[in-house]
GROMACS .gro file of C-alpha atoms in nm:
model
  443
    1UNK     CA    1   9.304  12.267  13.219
    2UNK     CA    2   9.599  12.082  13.419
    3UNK     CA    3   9.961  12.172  13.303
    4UNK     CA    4  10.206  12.001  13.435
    5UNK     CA    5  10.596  12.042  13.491
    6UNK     CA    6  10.887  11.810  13.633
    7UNK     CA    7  11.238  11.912  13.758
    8UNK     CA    8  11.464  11.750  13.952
    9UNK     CA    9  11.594  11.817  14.336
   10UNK     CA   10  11.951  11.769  14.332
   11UNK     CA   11  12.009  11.993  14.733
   12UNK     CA   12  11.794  12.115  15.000
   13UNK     CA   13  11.531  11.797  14.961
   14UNK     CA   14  11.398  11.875  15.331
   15UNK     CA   15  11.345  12.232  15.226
   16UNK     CA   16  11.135  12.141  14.923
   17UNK     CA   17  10.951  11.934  15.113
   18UNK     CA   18  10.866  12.154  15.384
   19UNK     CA   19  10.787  12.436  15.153
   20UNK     CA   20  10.507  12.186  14.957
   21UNK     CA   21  10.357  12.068  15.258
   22UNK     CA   22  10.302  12.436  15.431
   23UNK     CA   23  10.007  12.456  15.639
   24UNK     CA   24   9.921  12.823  15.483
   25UNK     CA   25   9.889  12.662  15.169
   26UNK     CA   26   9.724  12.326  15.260
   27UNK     CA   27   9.468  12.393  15.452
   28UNK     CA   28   9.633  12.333  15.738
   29UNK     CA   29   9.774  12.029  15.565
   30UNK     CA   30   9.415  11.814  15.532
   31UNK     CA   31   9.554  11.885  15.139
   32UNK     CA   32   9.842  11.635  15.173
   33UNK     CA   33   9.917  11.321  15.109
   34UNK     CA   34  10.209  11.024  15.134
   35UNK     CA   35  10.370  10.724  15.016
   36UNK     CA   36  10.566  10.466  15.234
   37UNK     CA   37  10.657  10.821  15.430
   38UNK     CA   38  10.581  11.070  15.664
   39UNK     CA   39  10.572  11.437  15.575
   40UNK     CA   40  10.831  11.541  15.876
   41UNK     CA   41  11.065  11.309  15.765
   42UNK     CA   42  11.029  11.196  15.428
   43UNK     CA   43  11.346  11.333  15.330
   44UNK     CA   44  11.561  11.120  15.562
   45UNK     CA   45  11.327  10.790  15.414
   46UNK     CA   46  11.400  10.877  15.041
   47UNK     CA   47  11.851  10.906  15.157
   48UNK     CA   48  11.763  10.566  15.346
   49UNK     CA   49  11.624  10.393  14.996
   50UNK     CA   50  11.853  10.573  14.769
   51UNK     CA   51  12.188  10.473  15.018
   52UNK     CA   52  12.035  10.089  15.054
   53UNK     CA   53  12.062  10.072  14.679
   54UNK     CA   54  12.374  10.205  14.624
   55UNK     CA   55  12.304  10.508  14.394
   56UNK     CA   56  12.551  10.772  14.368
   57UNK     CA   57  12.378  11.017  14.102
   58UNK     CA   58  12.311  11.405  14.179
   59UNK     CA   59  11.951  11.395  14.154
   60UNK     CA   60  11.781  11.303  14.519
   61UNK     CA   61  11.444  11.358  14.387
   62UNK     CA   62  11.194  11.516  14.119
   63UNK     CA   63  10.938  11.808  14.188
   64UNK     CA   64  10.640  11.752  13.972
   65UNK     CA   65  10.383  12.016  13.972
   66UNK     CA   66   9.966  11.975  13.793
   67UNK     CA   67   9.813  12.326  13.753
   68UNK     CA   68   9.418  12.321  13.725
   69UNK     CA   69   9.229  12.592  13.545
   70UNK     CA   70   9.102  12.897  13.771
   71UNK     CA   71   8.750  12.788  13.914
   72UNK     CA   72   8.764  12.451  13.733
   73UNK     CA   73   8.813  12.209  13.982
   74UNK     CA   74   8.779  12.190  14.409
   75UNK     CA   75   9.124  12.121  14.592
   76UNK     CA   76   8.961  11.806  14.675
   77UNK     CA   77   8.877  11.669  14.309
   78UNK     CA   78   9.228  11.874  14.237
   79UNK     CA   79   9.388  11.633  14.566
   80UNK     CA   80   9.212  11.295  14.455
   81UNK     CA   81   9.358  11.353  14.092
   82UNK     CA   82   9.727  11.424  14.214
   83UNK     CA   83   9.662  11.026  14.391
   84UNK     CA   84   9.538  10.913  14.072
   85UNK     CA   85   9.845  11.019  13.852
   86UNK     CA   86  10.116  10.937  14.139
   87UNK     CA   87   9.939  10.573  14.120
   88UNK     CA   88   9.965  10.563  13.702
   89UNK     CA   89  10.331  10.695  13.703
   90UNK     CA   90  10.462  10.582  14.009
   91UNK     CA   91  10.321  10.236  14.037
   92UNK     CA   92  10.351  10.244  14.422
   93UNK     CA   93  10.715  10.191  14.380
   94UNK     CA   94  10.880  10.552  14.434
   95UNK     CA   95  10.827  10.711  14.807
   96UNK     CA   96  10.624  11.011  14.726
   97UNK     CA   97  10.439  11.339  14.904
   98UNK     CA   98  10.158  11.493  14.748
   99UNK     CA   99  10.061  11.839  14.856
  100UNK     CA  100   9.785  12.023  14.685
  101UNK     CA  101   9.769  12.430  14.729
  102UNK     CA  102   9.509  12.676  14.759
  103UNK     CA  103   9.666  12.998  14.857
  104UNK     CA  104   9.752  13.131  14.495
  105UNK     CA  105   9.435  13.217  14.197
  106UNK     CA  106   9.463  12.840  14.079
  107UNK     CA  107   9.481  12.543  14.249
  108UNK     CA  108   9.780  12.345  14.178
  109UNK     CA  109   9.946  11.975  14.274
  110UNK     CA  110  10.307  11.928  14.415
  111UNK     CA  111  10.459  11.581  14.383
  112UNK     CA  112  10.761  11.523  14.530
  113UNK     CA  113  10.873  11.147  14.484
  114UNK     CA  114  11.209  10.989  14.534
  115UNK     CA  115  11.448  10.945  14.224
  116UNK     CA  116  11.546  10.530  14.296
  117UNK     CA  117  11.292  10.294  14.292
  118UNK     CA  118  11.280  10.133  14.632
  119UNK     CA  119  11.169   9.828  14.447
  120UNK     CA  120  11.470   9.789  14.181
  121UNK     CA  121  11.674  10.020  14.292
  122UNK     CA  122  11.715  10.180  13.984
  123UNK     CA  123  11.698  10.564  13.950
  124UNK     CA  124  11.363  10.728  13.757
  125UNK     CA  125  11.431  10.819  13.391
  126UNK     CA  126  11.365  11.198  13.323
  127UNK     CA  127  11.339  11.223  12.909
  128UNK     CA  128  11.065  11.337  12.682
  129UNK     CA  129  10.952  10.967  12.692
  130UNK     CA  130  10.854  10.942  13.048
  131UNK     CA  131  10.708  11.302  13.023
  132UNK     CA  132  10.494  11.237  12.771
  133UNK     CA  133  10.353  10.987  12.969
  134UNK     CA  134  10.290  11.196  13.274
  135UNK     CA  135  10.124  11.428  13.022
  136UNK     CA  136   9.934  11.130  12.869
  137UNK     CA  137   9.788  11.022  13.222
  138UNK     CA  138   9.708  11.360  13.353
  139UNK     CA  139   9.486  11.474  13.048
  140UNK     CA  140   9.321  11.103  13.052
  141UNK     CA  141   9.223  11.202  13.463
  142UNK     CA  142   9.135  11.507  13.358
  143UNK     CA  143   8.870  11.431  13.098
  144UNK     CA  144   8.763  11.142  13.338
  145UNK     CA  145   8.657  11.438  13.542
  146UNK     CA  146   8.529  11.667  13.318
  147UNK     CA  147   8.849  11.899  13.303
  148UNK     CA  148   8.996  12.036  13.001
  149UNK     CA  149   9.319  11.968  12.877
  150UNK     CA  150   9.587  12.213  12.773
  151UNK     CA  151   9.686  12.202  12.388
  152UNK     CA  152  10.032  12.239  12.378
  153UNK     CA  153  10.000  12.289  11.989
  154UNK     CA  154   9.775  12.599  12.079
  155UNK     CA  155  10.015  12.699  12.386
  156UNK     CA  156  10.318  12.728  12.047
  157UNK     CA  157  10.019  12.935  11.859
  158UNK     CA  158  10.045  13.167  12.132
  159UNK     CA  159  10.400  13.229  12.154
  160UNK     CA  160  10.471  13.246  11.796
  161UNK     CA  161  10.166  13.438  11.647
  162UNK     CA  162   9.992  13.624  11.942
  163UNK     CA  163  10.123  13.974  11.911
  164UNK     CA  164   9.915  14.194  12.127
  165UNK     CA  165   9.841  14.465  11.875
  166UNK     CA  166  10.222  14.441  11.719
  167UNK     CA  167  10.323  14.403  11.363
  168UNK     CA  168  10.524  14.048  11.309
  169UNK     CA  169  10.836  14.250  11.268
  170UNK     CA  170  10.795  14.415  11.583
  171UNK     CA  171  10.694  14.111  11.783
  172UNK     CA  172  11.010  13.928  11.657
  173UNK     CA  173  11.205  14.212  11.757
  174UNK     CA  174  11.078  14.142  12.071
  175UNK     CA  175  11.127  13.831  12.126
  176UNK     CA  176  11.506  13.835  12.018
  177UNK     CA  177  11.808  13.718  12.227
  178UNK     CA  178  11.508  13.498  12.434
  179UNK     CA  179  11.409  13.207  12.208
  180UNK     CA  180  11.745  13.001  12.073
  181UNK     CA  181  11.587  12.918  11.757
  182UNK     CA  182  11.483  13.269  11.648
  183UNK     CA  183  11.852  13.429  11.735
  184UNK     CA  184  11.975  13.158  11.513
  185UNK     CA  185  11.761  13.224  11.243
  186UNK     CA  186  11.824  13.635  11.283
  187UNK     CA  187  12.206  13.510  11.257
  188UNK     CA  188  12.156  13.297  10.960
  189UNK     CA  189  11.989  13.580  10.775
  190UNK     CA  190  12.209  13.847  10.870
  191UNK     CA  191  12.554  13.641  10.755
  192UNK     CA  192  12.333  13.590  10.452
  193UNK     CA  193  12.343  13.905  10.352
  194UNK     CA  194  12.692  13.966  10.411
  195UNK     CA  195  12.832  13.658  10.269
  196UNK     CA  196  12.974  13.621   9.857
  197UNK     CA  197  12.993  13.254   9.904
  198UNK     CA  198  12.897  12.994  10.115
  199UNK     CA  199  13.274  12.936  10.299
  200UNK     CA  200  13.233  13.288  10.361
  201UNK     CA  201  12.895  13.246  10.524
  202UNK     CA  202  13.016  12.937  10.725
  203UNK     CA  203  13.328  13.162  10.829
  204UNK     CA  204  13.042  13.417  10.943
  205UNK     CA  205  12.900  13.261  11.163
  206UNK     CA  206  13.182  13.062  11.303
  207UNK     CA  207  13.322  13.465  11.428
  208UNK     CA  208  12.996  13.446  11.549
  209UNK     CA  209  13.048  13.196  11.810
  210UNK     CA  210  12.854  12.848  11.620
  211UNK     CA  211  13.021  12.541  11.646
  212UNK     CA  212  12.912  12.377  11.287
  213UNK     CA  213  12.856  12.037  11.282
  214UNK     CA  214  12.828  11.871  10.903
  215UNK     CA  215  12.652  11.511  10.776
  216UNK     CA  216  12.339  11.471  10.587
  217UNK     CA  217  12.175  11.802  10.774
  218UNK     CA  218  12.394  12.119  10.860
  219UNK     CA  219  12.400  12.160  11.234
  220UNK     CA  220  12.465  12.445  11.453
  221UNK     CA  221  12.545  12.542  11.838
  222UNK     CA  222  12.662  12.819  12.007
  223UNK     CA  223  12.915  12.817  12.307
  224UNK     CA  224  12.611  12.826  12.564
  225UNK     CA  225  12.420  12.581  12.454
  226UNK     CA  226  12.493  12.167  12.524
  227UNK     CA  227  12.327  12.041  12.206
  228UNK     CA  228  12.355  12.127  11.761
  229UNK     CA  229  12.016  12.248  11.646
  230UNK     CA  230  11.991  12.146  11.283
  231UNK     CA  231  11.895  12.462  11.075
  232UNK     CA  232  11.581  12.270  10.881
  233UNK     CA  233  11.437  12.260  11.192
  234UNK     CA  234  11.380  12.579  11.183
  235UNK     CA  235  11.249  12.632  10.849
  236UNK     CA  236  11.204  12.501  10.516
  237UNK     CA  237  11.411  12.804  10.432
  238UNK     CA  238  11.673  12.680  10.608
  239UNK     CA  239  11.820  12.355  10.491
  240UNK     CA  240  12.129  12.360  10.392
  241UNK     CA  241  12.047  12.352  10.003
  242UNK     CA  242  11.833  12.621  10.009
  243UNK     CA  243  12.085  12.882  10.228
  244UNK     CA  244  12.313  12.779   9.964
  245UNK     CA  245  12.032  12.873   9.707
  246UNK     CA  246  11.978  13.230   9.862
  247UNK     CA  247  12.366  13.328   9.910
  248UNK     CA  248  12.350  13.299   9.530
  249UNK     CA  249  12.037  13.469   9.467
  250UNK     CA  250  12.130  13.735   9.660
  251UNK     CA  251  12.482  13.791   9.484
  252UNK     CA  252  12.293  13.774   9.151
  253UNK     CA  253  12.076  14.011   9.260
  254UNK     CA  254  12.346  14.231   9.348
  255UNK     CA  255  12.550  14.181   9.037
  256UNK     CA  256  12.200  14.308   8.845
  257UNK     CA  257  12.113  14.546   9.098
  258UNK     CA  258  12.163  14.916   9.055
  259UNK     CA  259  12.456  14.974   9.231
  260UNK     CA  260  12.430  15.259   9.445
  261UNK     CA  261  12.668  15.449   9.267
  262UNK     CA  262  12.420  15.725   9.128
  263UNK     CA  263  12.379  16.040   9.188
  264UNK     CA  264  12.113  16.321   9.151
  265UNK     CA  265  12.214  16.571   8.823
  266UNK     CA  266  12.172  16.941   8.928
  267UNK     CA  267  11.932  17.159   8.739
  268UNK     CA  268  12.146  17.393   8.576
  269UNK     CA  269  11.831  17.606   8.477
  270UNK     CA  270  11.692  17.713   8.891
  271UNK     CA  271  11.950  17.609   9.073
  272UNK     CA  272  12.081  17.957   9.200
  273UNK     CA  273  12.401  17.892   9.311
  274UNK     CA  274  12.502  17.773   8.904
  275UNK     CA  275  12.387  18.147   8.821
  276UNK     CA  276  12.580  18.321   9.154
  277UNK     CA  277  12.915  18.103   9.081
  278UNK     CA  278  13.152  18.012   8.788
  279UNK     CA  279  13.358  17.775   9.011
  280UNK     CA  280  13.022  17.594   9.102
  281UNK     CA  281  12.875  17.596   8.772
  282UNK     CA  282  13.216  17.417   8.661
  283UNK     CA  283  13.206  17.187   8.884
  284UNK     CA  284  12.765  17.120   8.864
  285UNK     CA  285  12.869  17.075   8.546
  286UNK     CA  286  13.109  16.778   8.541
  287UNK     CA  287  12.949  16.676   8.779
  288UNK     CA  288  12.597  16.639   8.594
  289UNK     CA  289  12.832  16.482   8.304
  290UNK     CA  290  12.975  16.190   8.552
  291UNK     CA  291  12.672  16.102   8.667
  292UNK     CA  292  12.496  16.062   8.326
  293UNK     CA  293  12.792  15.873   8.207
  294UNK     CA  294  12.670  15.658   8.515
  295UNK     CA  295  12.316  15.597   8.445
  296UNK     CA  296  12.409  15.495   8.068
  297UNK     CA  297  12.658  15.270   8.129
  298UNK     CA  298  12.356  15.108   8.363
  299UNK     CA  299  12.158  15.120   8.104
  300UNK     CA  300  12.338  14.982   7.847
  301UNK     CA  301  12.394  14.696   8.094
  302UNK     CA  302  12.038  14.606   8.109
  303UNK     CA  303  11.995  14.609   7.733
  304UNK     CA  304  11.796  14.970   7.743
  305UNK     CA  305  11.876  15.169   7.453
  306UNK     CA  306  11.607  15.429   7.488
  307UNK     CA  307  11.417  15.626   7.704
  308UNK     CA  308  11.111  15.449   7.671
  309UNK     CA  309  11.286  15.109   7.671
  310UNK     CA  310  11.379  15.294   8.050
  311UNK     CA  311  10.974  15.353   8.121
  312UNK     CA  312  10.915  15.013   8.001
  313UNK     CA  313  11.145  14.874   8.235
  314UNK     CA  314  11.092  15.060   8.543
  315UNK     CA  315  10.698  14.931   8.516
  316UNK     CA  316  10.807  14.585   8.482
  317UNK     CA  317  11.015  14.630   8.812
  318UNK     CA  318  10.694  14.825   9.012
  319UNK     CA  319  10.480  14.573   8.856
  320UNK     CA  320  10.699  14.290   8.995
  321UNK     CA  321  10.773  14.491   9.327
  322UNK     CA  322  10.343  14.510   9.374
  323UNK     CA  323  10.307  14.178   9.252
  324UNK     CA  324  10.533  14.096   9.597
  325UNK     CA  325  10.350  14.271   9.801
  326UNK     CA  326  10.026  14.134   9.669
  327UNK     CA  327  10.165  13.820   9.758
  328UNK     CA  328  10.228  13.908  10.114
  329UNK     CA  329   9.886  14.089  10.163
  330UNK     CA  330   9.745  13.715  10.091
  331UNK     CA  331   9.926  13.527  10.313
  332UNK     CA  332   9.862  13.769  10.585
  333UNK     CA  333   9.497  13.728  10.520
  334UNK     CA  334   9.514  13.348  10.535
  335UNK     CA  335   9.743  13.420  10.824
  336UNK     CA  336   9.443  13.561  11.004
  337UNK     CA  337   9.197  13.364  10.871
  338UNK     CA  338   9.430  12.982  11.041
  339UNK     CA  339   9.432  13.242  11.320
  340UNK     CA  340   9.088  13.311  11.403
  341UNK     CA  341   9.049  12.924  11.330
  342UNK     CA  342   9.255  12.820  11.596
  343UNK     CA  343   9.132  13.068  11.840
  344UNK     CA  344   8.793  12.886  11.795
  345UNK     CA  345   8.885  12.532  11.784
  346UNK     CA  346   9.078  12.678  12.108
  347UNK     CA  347   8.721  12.776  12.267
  348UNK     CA  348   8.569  12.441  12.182
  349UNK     CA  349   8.813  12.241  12.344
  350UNK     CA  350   8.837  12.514  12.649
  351UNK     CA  351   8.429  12.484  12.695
  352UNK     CA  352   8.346  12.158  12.582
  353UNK     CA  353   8.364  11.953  12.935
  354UNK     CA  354   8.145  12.210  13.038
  355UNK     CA  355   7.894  12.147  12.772
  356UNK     CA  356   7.904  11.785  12.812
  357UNK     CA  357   7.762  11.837  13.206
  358UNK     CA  358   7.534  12.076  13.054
  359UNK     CA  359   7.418  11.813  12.836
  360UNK     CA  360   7.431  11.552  13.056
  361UNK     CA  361   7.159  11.737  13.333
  362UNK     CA  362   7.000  11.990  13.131
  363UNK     CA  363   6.791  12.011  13.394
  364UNK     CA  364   7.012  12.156  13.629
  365UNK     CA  365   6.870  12.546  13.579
  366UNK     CA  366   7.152  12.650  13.847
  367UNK     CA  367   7.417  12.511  13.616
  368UNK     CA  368   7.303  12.637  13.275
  369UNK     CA  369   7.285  12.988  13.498
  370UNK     CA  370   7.639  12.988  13.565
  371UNK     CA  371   7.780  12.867  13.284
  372UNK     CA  372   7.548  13.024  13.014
  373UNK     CA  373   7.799  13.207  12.882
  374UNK     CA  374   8.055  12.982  12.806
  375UNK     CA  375   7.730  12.734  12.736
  376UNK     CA  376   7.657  12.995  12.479
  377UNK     CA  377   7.963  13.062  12.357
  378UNK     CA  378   8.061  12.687  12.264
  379UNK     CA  379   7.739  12.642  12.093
  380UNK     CA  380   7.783  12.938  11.856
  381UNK     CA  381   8.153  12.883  11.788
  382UNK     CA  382   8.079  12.486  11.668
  383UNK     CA  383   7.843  12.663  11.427
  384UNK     CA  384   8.071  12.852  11.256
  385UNK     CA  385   8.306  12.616  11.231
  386UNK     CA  386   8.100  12.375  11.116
  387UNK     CA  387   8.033  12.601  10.831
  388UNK     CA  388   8.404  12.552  10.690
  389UNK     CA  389   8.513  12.206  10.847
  390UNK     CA  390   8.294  11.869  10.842
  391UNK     CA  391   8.510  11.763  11.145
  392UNK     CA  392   8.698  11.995  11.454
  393UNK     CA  393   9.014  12.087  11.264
  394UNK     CA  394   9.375  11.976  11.427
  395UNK     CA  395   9.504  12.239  11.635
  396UNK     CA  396   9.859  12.080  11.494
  397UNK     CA  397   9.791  12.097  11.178
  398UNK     CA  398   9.694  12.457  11.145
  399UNK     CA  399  10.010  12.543  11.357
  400UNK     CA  400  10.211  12.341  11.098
  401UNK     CA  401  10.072  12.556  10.771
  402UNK     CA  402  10.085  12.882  10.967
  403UNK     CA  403  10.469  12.805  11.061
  404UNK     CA  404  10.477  12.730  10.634
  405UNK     CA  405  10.311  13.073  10.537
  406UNK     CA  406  10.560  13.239  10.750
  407UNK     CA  407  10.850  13.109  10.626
  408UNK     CA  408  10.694  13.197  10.288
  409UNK     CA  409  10.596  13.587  10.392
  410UNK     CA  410  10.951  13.588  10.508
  411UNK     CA  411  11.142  13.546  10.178
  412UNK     CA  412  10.912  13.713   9.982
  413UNK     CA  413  10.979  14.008  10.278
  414UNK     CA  414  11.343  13.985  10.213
  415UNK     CA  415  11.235  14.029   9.807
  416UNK     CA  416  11.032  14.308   9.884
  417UNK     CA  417  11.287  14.495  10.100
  418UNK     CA  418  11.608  14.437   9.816
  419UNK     CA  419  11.360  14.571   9.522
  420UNK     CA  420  11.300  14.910   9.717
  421UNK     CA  421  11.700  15.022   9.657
  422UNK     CA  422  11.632  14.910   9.352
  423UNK     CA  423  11.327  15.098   9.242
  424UNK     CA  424  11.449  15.426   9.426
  425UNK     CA  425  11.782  15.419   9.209
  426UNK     CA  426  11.558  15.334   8.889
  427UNK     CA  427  11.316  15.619   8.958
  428UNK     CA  428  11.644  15.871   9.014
  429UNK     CA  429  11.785  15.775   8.680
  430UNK     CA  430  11.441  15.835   8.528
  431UNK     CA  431  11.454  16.196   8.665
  432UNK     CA  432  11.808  16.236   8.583
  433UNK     CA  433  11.711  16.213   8.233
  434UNK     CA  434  11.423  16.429   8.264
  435UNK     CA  435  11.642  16.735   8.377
  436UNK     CA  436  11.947  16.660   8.206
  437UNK     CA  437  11.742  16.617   7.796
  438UNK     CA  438  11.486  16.912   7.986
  439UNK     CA  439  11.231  16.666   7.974
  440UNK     CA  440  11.203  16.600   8.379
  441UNK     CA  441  10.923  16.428   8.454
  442UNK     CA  442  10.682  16.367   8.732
  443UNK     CA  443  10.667  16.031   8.889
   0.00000   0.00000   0.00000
C-alpha cells in the first residue's frame, strides 16, 4: 500500500538532504540513488540550475515521500519503484536524490528533486493537478508489482465514521476545534439556534470571526484560514436556502412550542407545609391559580378545549417524537450495514495482489503457508459480498450515501432533541390537571 506526500523545501536544503541520505537508514547508503548529482553536494548543483535560470521564488526544492505497506515489499523492489516514479514525474529533467529507508516498521521512499527544471528553466507546479498525477503513477507501479494501493475514499471512511467504541456525538466532540469543516458546521448550528432571522444569523457569525463572502453559493472563512469554504460543501443541509429554511422552522417551532413558562401546581391535599402554614397555603394557593391560568391559556392556543382533547394531543406529539426516533434507529442500521460494506470491499482491495500471486503459482505450498490467512480471508469476504453486489461496490460511492444519511440523522437529531422540552412541558400540564381537578394521573 504506497502513500505518498509532497512538500516543499524553502531553507536548510543541505540538511534535508543529508538527513534522507543517512547511512543508519540506508543501509549504509547502497539504498540511494541520483540524478545529474552527487549526494554530498547535490544541494550546491540544484542553487547552480536554479541561479543559471534566473528564478527568484522561495521554494529551492520539494520533499516527496512513498510509504509501502509493513512486510509488503523489499527495500530493493521499494528502491527500484522510487526510480520508476522519479522517471514518470520527473522526465529526467529535475536534479533529483532518491533515498529509500529501512530503519522505521515500514519501508518508505524520499525524493528530493530540484524545484526549476534544468531543461526550461521553469519552476515545478505544486497543485492538486500535478499530485494527482504522482498519485496516478505510483498506484499504476504499484499494481505492476503486485502492491496494493491506498483508497483515499476508504482513508475519509476512517476519519469520519471510525469511532473506536464512541457514540457519533461523542466522536464529533472529539474531533472539534481539529477539522475546519466540522467547527464550521458546529458554528453554523449553534448561531442557528440563536438567530430570529437570517441578518441576525449572518451578524452571528460575523462576531464570530467569518468573513462572508456572497454570489450564487454563501461562502465562509475565518481570520486563520487563506481561502472561503462554501457551506454546501459541507452538507446538503447547508446551502444557503436550506439554513434559511431551518432559522424559520426553528422560530415556528418556538412560536408553537410550550414556552417554558410552566410551573408544577402544589398538592394542597399532602403537601405538609399547606397544613403547618397560613402564609404558605396563601401563597401555594395563588400560586396553583397562576399556573393553571398558564396551562389554559396554552391550551386554548392549540385549539384544546378538553381534557381529553389534552390526552389526544400529547399521543400525537409521543407518537411523532417515536416516529423520530424510529427514523434514526434506521439510518443507524443502514449506517452500519454501508459500514461493514466498506470494511469488506476494504479487505478485498487490501488482499487481492496477494491472491492474484496465489493464483498465479498455486503451487507454491510455501506461499499459500504464509499467506493463508489473508488467502482465506479474501476468499470468504468476495463471497459475501457477492451475495448483495453483482460487481465490487465503489468505495466512493458508499462514502458519498453514508456522508447523505448523516446529514439526514443530523436534522432529524436536532427534531428529536427540540420535541423533548416539548413533551416534558406537555406531560407537566397533564399532571397539573390531574392534581389541581383531583384527578392526577400516572404517566
Amino acid at each position: 500500500m504506497a502513500i505518498t506526500k509532497i512538500h516543499p523545501i524553502k531553507s536548510t536544503l543541505n540538511l534535508a538532504i543529508d538527513y534522507i541520505v543517512n547511512g543508519d537508514k540506508t543501509d549504509e547508503q547502497l539504498l540511494v540513488s541520483t540524478h545529474k548529482c552527487h549526494e554530498s553536494t547535490a544541494h550546491t548543483q540544484f542553487l547552480r540550475t536554479r541561479n543559471n535560470a534566473g528564478t527568484n521564488g522561495t521554494v529551492l526544492a520539494r520533499h516527496l515521500i512513498q510509504s509501502f505497506l509493513p512486510g509488503e515489499t523489499s527495500p530493493e523492489m521499494a528502491h527500484q519503484i522510487g526510480m520508476e516514479l522519479c522517471r514518470k514525474i520527473l522526465k529526467d529533467e529535475y536534479e533529483f536524490v532518491l533515498s529509500t529507508h529501512i530503519d522505521k516498521g515500514h519501508i518508505h521512499n524520499h525524493i528530493i528533486f530540484n524545484n526549476v527544471n534544468m531543461v526550461t528553466g521553469r519552476c515545478y507546479q505544486s497543485n492538486k493537478k500535478s499530485y494527482h498525477q504522482i498519485r496516478y503513477q505510483s498506484d499504476k507501479l504499484c499494481k505492476e508489482n503486485n502492491l496494493s494501493v491506498i483508497d483515499e475514499f476508504y482513508e475519509s471512511y476512517k476519519k469520519k465514521y471510525k469511532t473506536n467504541g464512541k457514540s457519533w456525538y461523542e466522536n464529533e466532540q472529539a474531533k472539534h476545534g481539529t477539522s475546519w469543516k466540522s467547527r464550521l458546521q458546529f458554528d453554523i448550528d449553534r448561531m442557528i439556534k440563536q438567530s430570529k432571522d437570517w441578518d441576525e444569523f449572518i451578524k452571528k457569525m460575523a462576531e464570530l470571526g467569518y468573513e462572508i463572502k456572497y454570489g450564487k453559493h454563501i461562502a465562509f472563512k475565518p481570520k486563520d484560514k487563506a481561502r472561503f469554504t462554501r457551506s454546501k460543501t459541507i452538507g446538503e443541509d447547508y446551502t444557503e436556502d436550506r439554513l434559511k429554511e431551518r432559522i424559520t422552522e426553528r422560530e415556528f417551532i418556538k412560536t408553537t412550542a410550550v414556552k417554558k413558562r410552566i410551573g408544577n401546581v402544589i398538592d394542597m391535599n399532602t403537601n405538609a407545609k399547606v397544613k403547618e402554614s397560613k402564609g404558605y397555603e396563601y401563597w401555594a394557593t395563588k400560586h396553583n391559580l397562576h399556573t393553571m391560568s398558564e396551562s389554559v391559556i396554552y391550551i386554548r392556543e392549540h385549539g384544546i378545549k378538553s381534557v381529553k382533547q389534552l390526552d389526544e394531543y400529547i399521543q400525537k406529539a409521543a407518537d411523532e417524537r417515536q416516529n423520530i426516533q424510529d427514523k434514526i434507529k434506521a439510518i443507524d442500521k443502514e449506517m452500519q450495514e454501508l459500514s461493514a460494506t466498506m470494511e469488506q470491499v476494504h479487505t478485498v482491495k487490501k488482499y487481492r495482489a496477494c491472491y492474484k500471486e496465489y493464483k498465479a503459482n498455486p503451487s507454491d505450498k510455501a506461499f499459500f503457508e504464509e499467506y493463508k490467512a489473508q488467502i482465506t480471508l479474501y476468499e470468504n469476504v468476495l463471497s459475501e459480498l457477492k451475495k448483495s453486489y453483482s460487481k465490487l461496490p465503489n468505495s466512493k460511492d458508499i462514502l458519498a450515501e453514508l456522508d447523505k444519511l448523516q446529514e439526514k440523522k443530523n436534522t432529524l437529531m436536532q427534531e428529536y432533541s427540540s420535541s423533548k422540552s416539548t413533551m416534558d412541558e406537555l406531560y407537566k400540564i397533564r399532571k397539573n390537571y390531574g392534581i389541581y381537578m383531583g384527578k392526577e394521573m400516572e404517566r
